[in-house]
PDB file of C-alpha atoms in Angstrom:
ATOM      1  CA  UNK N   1      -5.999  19.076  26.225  1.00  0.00           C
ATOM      2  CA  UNK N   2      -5.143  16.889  23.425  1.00  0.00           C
ATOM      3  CA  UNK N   3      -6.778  13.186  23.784  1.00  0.00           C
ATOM      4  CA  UNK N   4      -4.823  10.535  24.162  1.00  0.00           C
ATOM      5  CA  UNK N   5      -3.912   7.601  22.020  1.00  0.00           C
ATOM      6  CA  UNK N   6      -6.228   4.489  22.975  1.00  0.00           C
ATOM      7  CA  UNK N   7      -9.304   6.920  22.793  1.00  0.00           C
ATOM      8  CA  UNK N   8      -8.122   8.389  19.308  1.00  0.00           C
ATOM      9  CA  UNK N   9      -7.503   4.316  18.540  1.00  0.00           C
ATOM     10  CA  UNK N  10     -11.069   2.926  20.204  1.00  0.00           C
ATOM     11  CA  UNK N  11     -12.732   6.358  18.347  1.00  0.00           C
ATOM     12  CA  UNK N  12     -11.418   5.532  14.450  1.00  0.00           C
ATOM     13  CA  UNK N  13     -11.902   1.726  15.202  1.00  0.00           C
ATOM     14  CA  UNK N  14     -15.552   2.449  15.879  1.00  0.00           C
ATOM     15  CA  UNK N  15     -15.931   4.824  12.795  1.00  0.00           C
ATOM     16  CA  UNK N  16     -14.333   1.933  10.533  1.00  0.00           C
ATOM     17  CA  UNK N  17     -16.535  -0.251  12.235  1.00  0.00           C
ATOM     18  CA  UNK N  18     -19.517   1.149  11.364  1.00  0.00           C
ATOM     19  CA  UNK N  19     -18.503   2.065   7.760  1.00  0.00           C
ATOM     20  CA  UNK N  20     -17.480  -1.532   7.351  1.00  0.00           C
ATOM     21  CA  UNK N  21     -21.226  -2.746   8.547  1.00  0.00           C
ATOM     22  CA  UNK N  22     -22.534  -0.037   5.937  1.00  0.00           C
ATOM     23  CA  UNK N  23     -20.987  -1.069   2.996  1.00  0.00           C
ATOM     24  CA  UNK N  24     -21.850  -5.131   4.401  1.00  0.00           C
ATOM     25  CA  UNK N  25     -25.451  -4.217   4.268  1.00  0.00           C
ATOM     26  CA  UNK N  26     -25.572  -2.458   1.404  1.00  0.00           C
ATOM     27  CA  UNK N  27     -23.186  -3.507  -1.313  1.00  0.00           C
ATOM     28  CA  UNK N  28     -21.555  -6.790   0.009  1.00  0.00           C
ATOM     29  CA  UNK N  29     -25.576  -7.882   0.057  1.00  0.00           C
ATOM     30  CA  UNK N  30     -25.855  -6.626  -3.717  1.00  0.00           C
ATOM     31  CA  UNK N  31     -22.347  -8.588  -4.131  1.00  0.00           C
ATOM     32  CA  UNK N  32     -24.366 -11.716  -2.987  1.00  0.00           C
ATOM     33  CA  UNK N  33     -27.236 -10.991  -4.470  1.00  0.00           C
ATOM     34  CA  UNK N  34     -25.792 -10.742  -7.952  1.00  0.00           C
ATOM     35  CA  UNK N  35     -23.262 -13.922  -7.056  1.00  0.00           C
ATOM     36  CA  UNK N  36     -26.665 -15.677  -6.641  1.00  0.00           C
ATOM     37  CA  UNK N  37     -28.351 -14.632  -9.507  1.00  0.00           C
ATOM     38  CA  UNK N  38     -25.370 -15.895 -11.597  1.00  0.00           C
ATOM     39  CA  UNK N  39     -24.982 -19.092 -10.421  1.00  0.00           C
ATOM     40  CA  UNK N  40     -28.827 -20.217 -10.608  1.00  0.00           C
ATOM     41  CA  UNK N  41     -28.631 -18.654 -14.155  1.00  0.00           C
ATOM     42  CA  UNK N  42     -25.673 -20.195 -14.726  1.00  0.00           C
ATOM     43  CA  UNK N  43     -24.949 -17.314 -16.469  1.00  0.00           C
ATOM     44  CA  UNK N  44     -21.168 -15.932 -16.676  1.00  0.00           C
ATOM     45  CA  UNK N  45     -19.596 -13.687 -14.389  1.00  0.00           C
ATOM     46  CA  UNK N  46     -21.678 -10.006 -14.840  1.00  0.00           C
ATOM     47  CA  UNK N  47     -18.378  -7.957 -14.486  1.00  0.00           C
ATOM     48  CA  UNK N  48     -20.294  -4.821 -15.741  1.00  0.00           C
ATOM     49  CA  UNK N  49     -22.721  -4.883 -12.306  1.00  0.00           C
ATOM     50  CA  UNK N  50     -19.644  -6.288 -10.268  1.00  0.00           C
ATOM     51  CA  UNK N  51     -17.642  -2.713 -11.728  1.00  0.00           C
ATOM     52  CA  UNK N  52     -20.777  -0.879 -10.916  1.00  0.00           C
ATOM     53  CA  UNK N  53     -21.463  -1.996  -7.426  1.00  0.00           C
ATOM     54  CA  UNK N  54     -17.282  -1.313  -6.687  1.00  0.00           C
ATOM     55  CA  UNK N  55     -17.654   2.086  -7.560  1.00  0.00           C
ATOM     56  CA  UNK N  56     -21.301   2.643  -6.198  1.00  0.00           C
ATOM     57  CA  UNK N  57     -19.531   1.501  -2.832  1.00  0.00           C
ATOM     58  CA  UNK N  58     -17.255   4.528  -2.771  1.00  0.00           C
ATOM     59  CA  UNK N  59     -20.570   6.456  -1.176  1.00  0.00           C
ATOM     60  CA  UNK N  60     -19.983   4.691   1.944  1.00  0.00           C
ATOM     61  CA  UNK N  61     -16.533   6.108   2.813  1.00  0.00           C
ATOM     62  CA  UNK N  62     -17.942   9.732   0.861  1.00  0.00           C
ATOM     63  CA  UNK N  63     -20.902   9.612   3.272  1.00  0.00           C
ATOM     64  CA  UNK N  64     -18.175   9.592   6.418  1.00  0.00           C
ATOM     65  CA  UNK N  65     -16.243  12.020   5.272  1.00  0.00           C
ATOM     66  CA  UNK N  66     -19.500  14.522   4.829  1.00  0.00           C
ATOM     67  CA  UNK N  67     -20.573  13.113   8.221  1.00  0.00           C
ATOM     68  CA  UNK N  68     -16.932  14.806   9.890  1.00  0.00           C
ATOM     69  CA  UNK N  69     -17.428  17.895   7.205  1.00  0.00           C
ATOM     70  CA  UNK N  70     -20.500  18.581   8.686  1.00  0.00           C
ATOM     71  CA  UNK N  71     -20.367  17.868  12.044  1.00  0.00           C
ATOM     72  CA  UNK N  72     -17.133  18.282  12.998  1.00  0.00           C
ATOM     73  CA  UNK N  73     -16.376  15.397  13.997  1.00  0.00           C
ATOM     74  CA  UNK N  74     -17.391  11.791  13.336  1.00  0.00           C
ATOM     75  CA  UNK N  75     -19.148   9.003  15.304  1.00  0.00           C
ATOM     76  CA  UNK N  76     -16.520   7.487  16.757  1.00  0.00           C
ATOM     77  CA  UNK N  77     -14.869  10.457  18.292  1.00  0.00           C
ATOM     78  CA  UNK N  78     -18.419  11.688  19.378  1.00  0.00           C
ATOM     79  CA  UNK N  79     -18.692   8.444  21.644  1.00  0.00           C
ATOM     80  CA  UNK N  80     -15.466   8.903  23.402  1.00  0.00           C
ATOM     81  CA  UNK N  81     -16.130  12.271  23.424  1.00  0.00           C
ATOM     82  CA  UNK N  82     -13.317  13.959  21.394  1.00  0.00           C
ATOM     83  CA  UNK N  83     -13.429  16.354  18.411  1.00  0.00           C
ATOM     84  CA  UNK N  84     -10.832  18.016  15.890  1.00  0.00           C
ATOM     85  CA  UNK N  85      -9.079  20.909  16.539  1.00  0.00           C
ATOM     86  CA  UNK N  86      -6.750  23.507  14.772  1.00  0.00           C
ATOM     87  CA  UNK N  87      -3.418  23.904  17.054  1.00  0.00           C
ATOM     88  CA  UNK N  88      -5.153  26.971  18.897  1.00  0.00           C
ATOM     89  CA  UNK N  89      -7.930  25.395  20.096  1.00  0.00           C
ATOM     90  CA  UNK N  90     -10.857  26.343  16.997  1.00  0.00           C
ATOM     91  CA  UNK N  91     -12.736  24.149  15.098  1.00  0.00           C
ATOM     92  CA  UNK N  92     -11.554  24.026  11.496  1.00  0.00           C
ATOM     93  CA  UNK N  93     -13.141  24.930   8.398  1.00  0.00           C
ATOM     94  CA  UNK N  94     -15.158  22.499   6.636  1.00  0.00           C
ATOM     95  CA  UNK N  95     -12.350  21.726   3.385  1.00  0.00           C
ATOM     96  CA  UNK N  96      -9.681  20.981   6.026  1.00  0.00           C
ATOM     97  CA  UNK N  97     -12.301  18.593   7.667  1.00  0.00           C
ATOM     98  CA  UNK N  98     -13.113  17.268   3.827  1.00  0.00           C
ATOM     99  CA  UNK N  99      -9.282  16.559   3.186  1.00  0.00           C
ATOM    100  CA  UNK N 100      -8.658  15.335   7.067  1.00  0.00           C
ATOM    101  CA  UNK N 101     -11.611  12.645   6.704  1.00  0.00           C
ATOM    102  CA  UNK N 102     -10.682  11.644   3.077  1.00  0.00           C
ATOM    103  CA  UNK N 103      -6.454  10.846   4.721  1.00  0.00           C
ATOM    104  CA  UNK N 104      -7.979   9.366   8.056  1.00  0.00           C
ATOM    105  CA  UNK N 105     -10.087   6.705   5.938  1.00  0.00           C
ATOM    106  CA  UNK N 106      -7.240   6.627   2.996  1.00  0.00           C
ATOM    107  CA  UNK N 107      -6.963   2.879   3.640  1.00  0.00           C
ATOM    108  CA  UNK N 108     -11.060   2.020   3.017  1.00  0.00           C
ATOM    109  CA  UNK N 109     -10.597   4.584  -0.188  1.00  0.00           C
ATOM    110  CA  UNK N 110      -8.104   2.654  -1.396  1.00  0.00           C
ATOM    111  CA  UNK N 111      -9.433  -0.124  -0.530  1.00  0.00           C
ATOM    112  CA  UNK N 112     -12.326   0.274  -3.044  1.00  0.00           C
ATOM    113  CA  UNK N 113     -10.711   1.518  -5.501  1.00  0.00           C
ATOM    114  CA  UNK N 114      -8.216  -1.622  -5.956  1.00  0.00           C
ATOM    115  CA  UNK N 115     -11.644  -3.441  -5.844  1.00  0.00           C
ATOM    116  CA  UNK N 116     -12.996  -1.248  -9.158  1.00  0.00           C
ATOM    117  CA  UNK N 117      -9.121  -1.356 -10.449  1.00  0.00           C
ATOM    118  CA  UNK N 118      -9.113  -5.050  -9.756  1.00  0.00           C
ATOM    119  CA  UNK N 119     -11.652  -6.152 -12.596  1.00  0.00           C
ATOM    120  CA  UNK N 120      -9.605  -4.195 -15.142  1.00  0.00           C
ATOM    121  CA  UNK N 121      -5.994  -4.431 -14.313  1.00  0.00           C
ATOM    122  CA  UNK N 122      -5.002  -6.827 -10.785  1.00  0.00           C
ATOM    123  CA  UNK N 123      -1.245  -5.776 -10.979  1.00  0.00           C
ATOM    124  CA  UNK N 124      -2.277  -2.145 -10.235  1.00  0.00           C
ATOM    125  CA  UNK N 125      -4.893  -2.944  -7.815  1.00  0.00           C
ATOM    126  CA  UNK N 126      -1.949  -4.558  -6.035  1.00  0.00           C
ATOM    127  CA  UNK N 127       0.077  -1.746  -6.289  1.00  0.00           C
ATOM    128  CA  UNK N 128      -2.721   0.480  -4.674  1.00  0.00           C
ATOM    129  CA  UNK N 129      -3.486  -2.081  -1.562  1.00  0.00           C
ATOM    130  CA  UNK N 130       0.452  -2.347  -0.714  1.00  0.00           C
ATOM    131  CA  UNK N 131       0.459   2.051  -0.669  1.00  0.00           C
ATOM    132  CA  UNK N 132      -2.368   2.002   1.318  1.00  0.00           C
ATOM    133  CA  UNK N 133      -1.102  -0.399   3.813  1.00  0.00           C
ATOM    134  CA  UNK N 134       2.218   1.535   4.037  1.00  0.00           C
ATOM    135  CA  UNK N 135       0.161   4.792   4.452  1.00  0.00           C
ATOM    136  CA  UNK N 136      -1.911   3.327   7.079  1.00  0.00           C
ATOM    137  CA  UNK N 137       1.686   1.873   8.475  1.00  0.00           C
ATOM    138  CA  UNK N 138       3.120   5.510   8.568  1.00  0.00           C
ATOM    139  CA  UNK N 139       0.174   7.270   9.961  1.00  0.00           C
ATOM    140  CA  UNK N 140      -0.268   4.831  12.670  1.00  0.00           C
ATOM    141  CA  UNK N 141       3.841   4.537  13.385  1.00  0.00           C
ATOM    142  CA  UNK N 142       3.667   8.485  13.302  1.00  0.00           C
ATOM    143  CA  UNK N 143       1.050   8.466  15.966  1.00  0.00           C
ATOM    144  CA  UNK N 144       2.414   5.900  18.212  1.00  0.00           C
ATOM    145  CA  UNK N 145       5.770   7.149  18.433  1.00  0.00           C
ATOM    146  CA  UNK N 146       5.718  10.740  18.073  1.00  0.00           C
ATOM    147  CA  UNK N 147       5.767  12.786  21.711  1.00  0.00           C
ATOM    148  CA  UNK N 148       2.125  14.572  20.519  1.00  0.00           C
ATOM    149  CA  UNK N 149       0.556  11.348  18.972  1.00  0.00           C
ATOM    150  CA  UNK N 150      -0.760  13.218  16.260  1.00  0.00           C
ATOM    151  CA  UNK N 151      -1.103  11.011  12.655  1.00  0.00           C
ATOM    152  CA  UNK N 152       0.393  12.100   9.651  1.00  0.00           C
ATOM    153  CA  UNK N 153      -2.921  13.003   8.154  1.00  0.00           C
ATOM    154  CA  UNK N 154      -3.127  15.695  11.519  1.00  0.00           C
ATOM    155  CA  UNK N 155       0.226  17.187  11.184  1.00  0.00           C
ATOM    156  CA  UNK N 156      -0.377  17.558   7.211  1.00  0.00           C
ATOM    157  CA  UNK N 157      -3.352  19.227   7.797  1.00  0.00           C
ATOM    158  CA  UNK N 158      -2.628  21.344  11.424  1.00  0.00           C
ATOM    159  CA  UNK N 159      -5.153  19.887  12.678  1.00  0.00           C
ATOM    160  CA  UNK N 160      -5.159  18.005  16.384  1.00  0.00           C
ATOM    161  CA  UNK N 161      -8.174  15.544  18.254  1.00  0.00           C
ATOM    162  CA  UNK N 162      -8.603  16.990  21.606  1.00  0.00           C
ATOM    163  CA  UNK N 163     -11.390  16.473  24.289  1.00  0.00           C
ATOM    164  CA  UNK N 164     -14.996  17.978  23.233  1.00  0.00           C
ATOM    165  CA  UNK N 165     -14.801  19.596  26.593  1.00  0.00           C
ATOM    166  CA  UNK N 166     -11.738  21.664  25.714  1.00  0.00           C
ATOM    167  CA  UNK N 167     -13.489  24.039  23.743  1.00  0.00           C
TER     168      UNK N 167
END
C-alpha cells in the first residue's frame, strides 16, 4: 500500500534535517572559522575560500542522494519505515533513484548553488532561490492535493513511497 502523507512529510523532514546538521558541522563551521580568521586579521573578505567552501558544500546534498541510490531509500523513510517503489510494486533502478533524490532535495541544491552564484552575480542567485521555492511549492501542492499524494518529482519519475512491508 502506498504510505500516506504525514509519514512521507515526518520521513523528508527528517532527511532535510539531518542534511541540514551535516552541512552545519561541516561547512557552516568552516564559514565561521574563516569569518574569524578575517576579522582578527582584519584582513578583507576571502571571497575565493567563501566560493570554495559554497561549492565544497554541494557534497552534502550529493552524499544523500548516493545514500537513496544505494540503498534504496534514505534515512528518513527508513525510520518511518517506507521505501520507493515503481507503480508495480519493484524497487527501481539505481539512475531513477539518482534523478528521484537529486528532484526530492531540488530546494537544498538550489539552495547552494544561489549561495556559489551569490558571490558572483546576486540578481541570478535570486532568480534561482524564487524557482526553487516555486518548485518546492508545486511538488508539495501536487502532493497535498492530488487523490494519490504522490510529488511531482514521483509522478515524473513513476516512481511511488509505499510501506517497506509491501514488498
Amino acid at each position: 500500500p502506498q504510505a500516506g502523507r504525514i509519514p512521507r512529510l515526518m520521513a523528508w523532514l527528517v532527511d532535510l534535517a539531518l542534511l541540514l546538521a551535516v552541512y552545519v558541522m561541516t561547512f557552516g563551521l568552516l564559514h565561521m572559522v574563516t569569518a574569524a580568521f578575517e576579522m582578527r586579521a582584519g584582513v578583507q573578505r576571502l571571497s575565493w575560500i567563501h566560493f570554495l567552501i559554497a561549492v565544497g558544500s554541494t557534497l552534502v546534498p550529493a552524499a544523500g542522494m548516493a545514500l537513496q541510490t544505494l540503498w534504496g531509500t534514505t534515512p528518513g523513510k527508513r525510520m518511518f519505515q517506507l521505501r520507493i517503489a515503481t507503480p508495480y510494486g519493484l524497487d527501481p533502478p539505481p539512475r531513477t533513484l539518482a534523478a528521484r533524490s537529486l528532484a526530492q532535495f531540488m530546494p537544498m541544491w538550489l539552495l547552494l548553488i544561489a549561495g556559489v552564484v551569490g558571490a558572483i552575480a546576486p540578481p541570478v542567485a535570486l532568480i534561482i532561490l524564487i524557482s526553487g521555492f516555486m518548485f518546492l511549492a508545486l511538488d508539495a501542492a501536487l502532493a497535498l492535493f492530488h487523490p494519490t499524494g504522490r510529488s511531482l518529482h514521483d509522478w515524473a519519475l513513476h516512481t511511488q513511497v509505499v510501506l517497506a512491508s509491501a514488498k
